[in-house]
Amino acid sequence: MALLQIAEPGQSAAPHQHKLAVGIDLGTTNSLVATVRSGSAKVLPDANGNLLVPSVVRYQADAVTVGLEAAVHRISDSHNTITSVKRLLGKKLADVDQSHLPYRFAEQDSPLIETVAGPVNPIQVSAEILKSLAARASESLQSEPDGVVITVPAYFDDAQRQGTKDAAQLAGLHVLRLLNEPTAAAIAYGLDSGDEGVIAVYDLGGGTFDISILRLSKGVFEVLATGGDSALGGDDFDAAIVGWLQQQAGISDLADSQLVRQLYSLATAAKVALSDSESTEIVLDSHGYQWRGELSRSQFDELVAPLVQRSIRACRRALRDAGITQEEVGEVVMVGGSTRVPKVREDVASFFGQQPLTSIDPDQVVAIGAALQADILVGNKKDGELLLLDVTPLSLGIETMGGLVEKVIPRNTTIPVARAQEFTTFKDGQTAMAIHVLQGERELVDDCRSLARFTLRDIPPLAAGAAHIRVTFQVDADGLLSVTAMEKETGAQASVQVKPSYGLEDDEVTRMLKDSITHAKDDVSMRMLREQQVEASRFIENMTAALDADGETLLAADERALIEQAMQALANVAANDDVAAIEQAIKTLDQQSQEFAARRMDNSIKQALKGQSVEGL
Amino acid sequence: MNYFELFSLTPSYQLDLSDLAGRYRTLQSQFHPDKFAGESAQAQAIAMQRAAQINDAYQTLKTPLNRAQYLLSLQGIELAGEQQTVSDVEFLMLQMELREQLESLQAAADPEDAIDKLAARLNKDRRSLSDDFESAYNEGHYQQAGDIVRKLKFYARLEQQLQQAEEQLLDF
């Protein structure tokens, strides 16, 4: 635990140490894991040389399998073999279109899938995929990774981001950052070419579509705008073909889940074939249906045209939000397997008036970008080489009178961000106020996504409009939101870390973590003790250095004494094996030194631009 | 530290935006939470607050209307949440006329052309008000400058509504 190590140029805070960091692309259809070795990022293959891990998890009574091994059972054991779970992550059951899905859902607010191994939720399923990817990395690197960067669609809302983070925690991974997929792709291309200018990233994956407009300037990637559709992807192309097949073959009933899977397999195969050829033959022979026919490229183009147009509309909107015209876009980057569809490439090229870049494999580019960012975040690269400034994908607001939403943070605001807005009471003597937090672009509460509700109490009873309540929204660098409400007179306060009800509660994650490691209990407590001791000694070491550097100028004698006292207390307990006591002492020192840390930071901000000429910026 | 001090600038309405962007990038490349990814929760939390302040300062100074309001707030004139409005009758009549134009866009023979014309008109009016603000502010006539900011807010709202109308009409 270091205290504000603001290293001066040429004066490294710690001896250089290479750390292992991996980037994970947790995809709807396929997932990948990549790492940086000897300066370049590579996707890690399995023993057979496969780079892609199908995002498929199969539950059996006594085993869980992930990837190719699970994928072969997607038709024969469709109830227990879960595909495209990313589409369910962070969703309420009511939000899920169940008509295409072969699973049996339990009666629950969050989608809980019944399997032979018992009910599982999308977070647990995602955690299984992450574990399998982490295992691949550990095997390949001969060591546990120090940290991971996991990519999410830029258009993921708060619940979906939180769900991804919970899954990582459940898989026992240290998440350095959630990174937006298009941003990751831009990093992969941007660091590659070193060009400056505006980049548009068009990312059409299996289940989601994202468009991001970024500007790369002097090592800073600034996301200007992002947009998309969290329910548009290659799966919809498949569904369009399935609809056509159903019509052609005269299938009226889609209740048979194995038949549905069969139709989807045929559709996917036809779609892939049509990327390289002008037409493809489809043969259906199962479950009493026999049909044989041709699907041509132009028929297929017609089927998917409305879907592709939807994506182009989102591109237009994102450009407008960014304040950029088509002509100003220097490069267009294609990401996601679905950008192999020729119709997609044609329409994107015609909209932007230039051929899109496809030199990095569209399946791998996101994982590669994530690995590059992870490498920077663990500190393997020198300071200042790259900085990423991302934005909020959707507006955040609060419910006001009449079921309307008042926006507090508009979409495409650079994060981290903190914004406050004042509200007043509307009844005489009102002592409580319900705060309803929403996400979305629409004006009516019913059209937006509800993120959280909480109540501020102990408002002094005053005339209507006399009490002033300040509501502060804060979005961190991962894009996660917390909200605080405070009455200004009395300082009465209430806050919420937005944890959507269909995600997992913190203690639930802890419980599931414990369940998964009970067999190794002693091991775990030993490891926790070691970790806390290391933490304690690092904290003391850094604190000593900070006091030596700035203690004299920034602290009064009594303030310094309090910090030194807390340091001594920590040093004393760290020698023993009481984990809780060490944790407590770290917390105390943390509290005692908070003000000092803030002063050091402000001091260095003041110095940051001193003596710099305009040209040097 | 006020926003101008944060960027080592003297308070002024006239601002070189690319210079401001450069200062912004320099600050963020040192204080963004990503630069503290390997450090304590405490350091990360403080870095997050500071990065949020830097973002806020940049957004405020970057937009002329926000910058104007902020300059006046440094002079003790708060316009952000105020109820007071414009009393200039002639100006209000003009606003009604512009609003009617905005509402009749849909019925125009060539909506795209009508949108462009209205946008150009709003832009021209706004620029002239912006110049008025600058002279009033530089001469220390802060109350008068405040009145101009109130008028500029009308234009900001109109331009926003024009953009929404354009999105609807042209199916953005």
Short mmCIF file of C-alpha atoms in Angstrom, two decimals, chain A residues 1-6 174 176-177 215 217-218 220 222 313 316-317 320-321 373 376-377 383-389 411 414-419 443 474-477 538-539 589-591 593-595 597-599 601-602 604-606 608-610 612 614 617, chain B residues 1 4-9 16 18-60 62 115 159-160 162-164 166-167 170-172:
data_model
loop_
_atom_site.label_atom_id
_atom_site.label_comp_id
_atom_site.label_asym_id
_atom_site.label_seq_id
_atom_site.Cartn_x
_atom_site.Cartn_y
_atom_site.Cartn_z
CA MET A 1 0.00 0.00 0.00
CA ALA A 2 1.83 3.04 -1.19
CA LEU A 3 0.97 6.55 -0.29
CA LEU A 4 0.83 8.79 -3.29
CA GLN A 5 4.03 7.92 -4.92
CA ILE A 6 4.42 10.82 -7.20
CA HIS A 174 -7.39 -8.90 -9.37
CA LEU A 176 -6.90 -3.51 -12.67
CA ARG A 177 -9.57 -1.93 -14.82
CA ARG A 215 -8.76 11.23 -30.56
CA SER A 217 -2.85 13.10 -29.30
CA LYS A 218 0.58 13.06 -27.63
CA VAL A 220 -3.40 10.54 -24.67
CA GLU A 222 -9.45 10.71 -25.46
CA ARG A 313 -27.55 5.21 -37.39
CA ARG A 316 -24.07 9.01 -37.14
CA ARG A 317 -25.23 9.84 -33.64
CA ARG A 320 -22.58 14.16 -33.80
CA ASP A 321 -22.00 13.74 -30.05
CA GLN A 373 -3.32 -1.57 -21.18
CA ILE A 376 0.87 -0.28 -18.53
CA LEU A 377 -1.37 -0.40 -15.45
CA ASP A 383 5.11 6.75 -16.98
CA GLY A 384 3.34 8.93 -19.46
CA GLU A 385 3.47 6.55 -22.39
CA LEU A 386 -0.24 6.23 -22.67
CA LEU A 387 -3.23 7.62 -20.91
CA LEU A 388 -6.81 6.73 -21.56
CA LEU A 389 -9.64 9.18 -20.97
CA ARG A 411 -23.78 10.74 -21.72
CA THR A 414 -15.25 12.19 -19.43
CA ILE A 415 -14.70 9.97 -16.37
CA PRO A 416 -13.90 10.03 -13.52
CA VAL A 417 -16.55 12.62 -12.80
CA ALA A 418 -18.37 13.99 -9.78
CA ARG A 419 -21.43 16.19 -10.24
CA GLU A 443 -37.28 11.75 -20.29
CA GLN A 474 -19.66 10.02 -8.77
CA VAL A 475 -18.48 7.75 -11.59
CA ASP A 476 -15.05 6.16 -11.18
CA ALA A 477 -12.56 5.23 -13.90
CA ARG A 538 4.97 -1.49 2.18
CA PHE A 539 2.67 1.06 3.75
CA LEU A 589 -2.99 4.69 9.53
CA ASP A 590 -4.92 5.17 6.33
CA GLN A 591 -7.39 7.48 8.08
CA SER A 593 -2.71 10.02 6.79
CA GLN A 594 -5.59 10.87 4.43
CA GLU A 595 -5.28 14.64 4.85
CA ALA A 597 -1.94 12.46 1.22
CA ALA A 598 -4.45 14.97 -0.15
CA ARG A 599 -2.10 17.88 0.62
CA MET A 601 -1.40 15.57 -4.19
CA ASP A 602 -2.57 19.20 -4.30
CA SER A 604 2.13 18.42 -6.82
CA ILE A 605 -0.83 19.61 -8.91
CA LYS A 606 0.33 23.18 -8.23
CA ALA A 608 2.59 20.34 -12.46
CA LEU A 609 2.24 23.24 -14.89
CA LYS A 610 4.78 25.61 -13.32
CA GLN A 612 6.10 24.96 -18.59
CA VAL A 614 2.97 26.67 -23.98
CA LEU A 617 2.53 21.11 -23.46
CA MET B 1 -7.51 26.67 -6.21
CA PHE B 4 -7.91 29.04 -13.91
CA GLU B 5 -5.25 28.57 -11.22
CA LEU B 6 -5.51 24.81 -11.68
CA PHE B 7 -4.49 25.29 -15.32
CA SER B 8 -1.96 28.05 -14.46
CA LEU B 9 -3.96 30.62 -16.43
CA ASP B 16 -6.76 29.46 -26.63
CA SER B 18 -5.76 24.03 -28.03
CA ASP B 19 -3.45 25.44 -25.35
CA LEU B 20 -6.12 24.61 -22.75
CA ALA B 21 -6.40 21.06 -24.15
CA GLY B 22 -2.63 20.67 -23.87
CA ARG B 23 -2.65 21.79 -20.23
CA TYR B 24 -5.55 19.45 -19.56
CA ARG B 25 -3.68 16.46 -21.03
CA THR B 26 -0.55 17.32 -19.05
CA LEU B 27 -2.50 17.37 -15.79
CA GLN B 28 -4.47 14.20 -16.51
CA SER B 29 -1.38 12.28 -17.52
CA GLN B 30 -0.12 12.85 -13.98
CA PHE B 31 -3.26 12.64 -11.86
CA HIS B 32 -5.56 10.17 -13.58
CA PRO B 33 -6.36 7.16 -11.31
CA ASP B 34 -4.71 4.88 -13.91
CA LYS B 35 -1.40 6.40 -12.83
CA PHE B 36 -2.10 5.08 -9.33
CA ALA B 37 -3.39 1.64 -10.33
CA GLY B 38 -0.78 -0.20 -8.31
CA GLU B 39 -1.13 1.98 -5.24
CA SER B 40 -3.29 2.12 -2.13
CA ALA B 41 -7.03 2.58 -2.14
CA GLN B 42 -6.38 5.93 -0.45
CA ALA B 43 -4.12 7.20 -3.21
CA GLN B 44 -6.58 5.98 -5.83
CA ALA B 45 -9.52 7.66 -4.13
CA ILE B 46 -7.70 11.00 -3.90
CA ALA B 47 -6.51 10.70 -7.48
CA MET B 48 -10.06 10.02 -8.57
CA GLN B 49 -11.32 13.18 -6.85
CA ARG B 50 -8.58 15.28 -8.37
CA ALA B 51 -9.05 13.79 -11.83
CA ALA B 52 -12.77 14.53 -11.53
CA GLN B 53 -11.95 18.14 -10.58
CA ILE B 54 -9.59 18.48 -13.52
CA ASN B 55 -12.30 17.09 -15.84
CA ASP B 56 -14.84 19.48 -14.39
CA ALA B 57 -12.50 22.44 -14.73
CA TYR B 58 -11.78 21.55 -18.33
CA GLN B 59 -15.46 21.19 -19.23
CA THR B 60 -16.23 24.52 -17.54
CA LYS B 62 -13.85 24.82 -22.61
CA ILE B 115 -32.55 23.58 -40.20
CA GLU B 159 -29.52 25.24 -30.16
CA GLN B 160 -30.01 22.13 -28.08
CA LEU B 162 -32.70 22.46 -32.75
CA GLN B 163 -30.32 19.54 -32.49
CA GLN B 164 -33.07 17.34 -31.04
CA GLU B 166 -32.76 17.54 -36.36
CA GLU B 167 -32.23 14.10 -34.85
CA LEU B 170 -33.40 13.21 -40.14
CA ASP B 171 -33.68 9.96 -38.20
CA PHE B 172 -30.34 10.11 -36.41
#
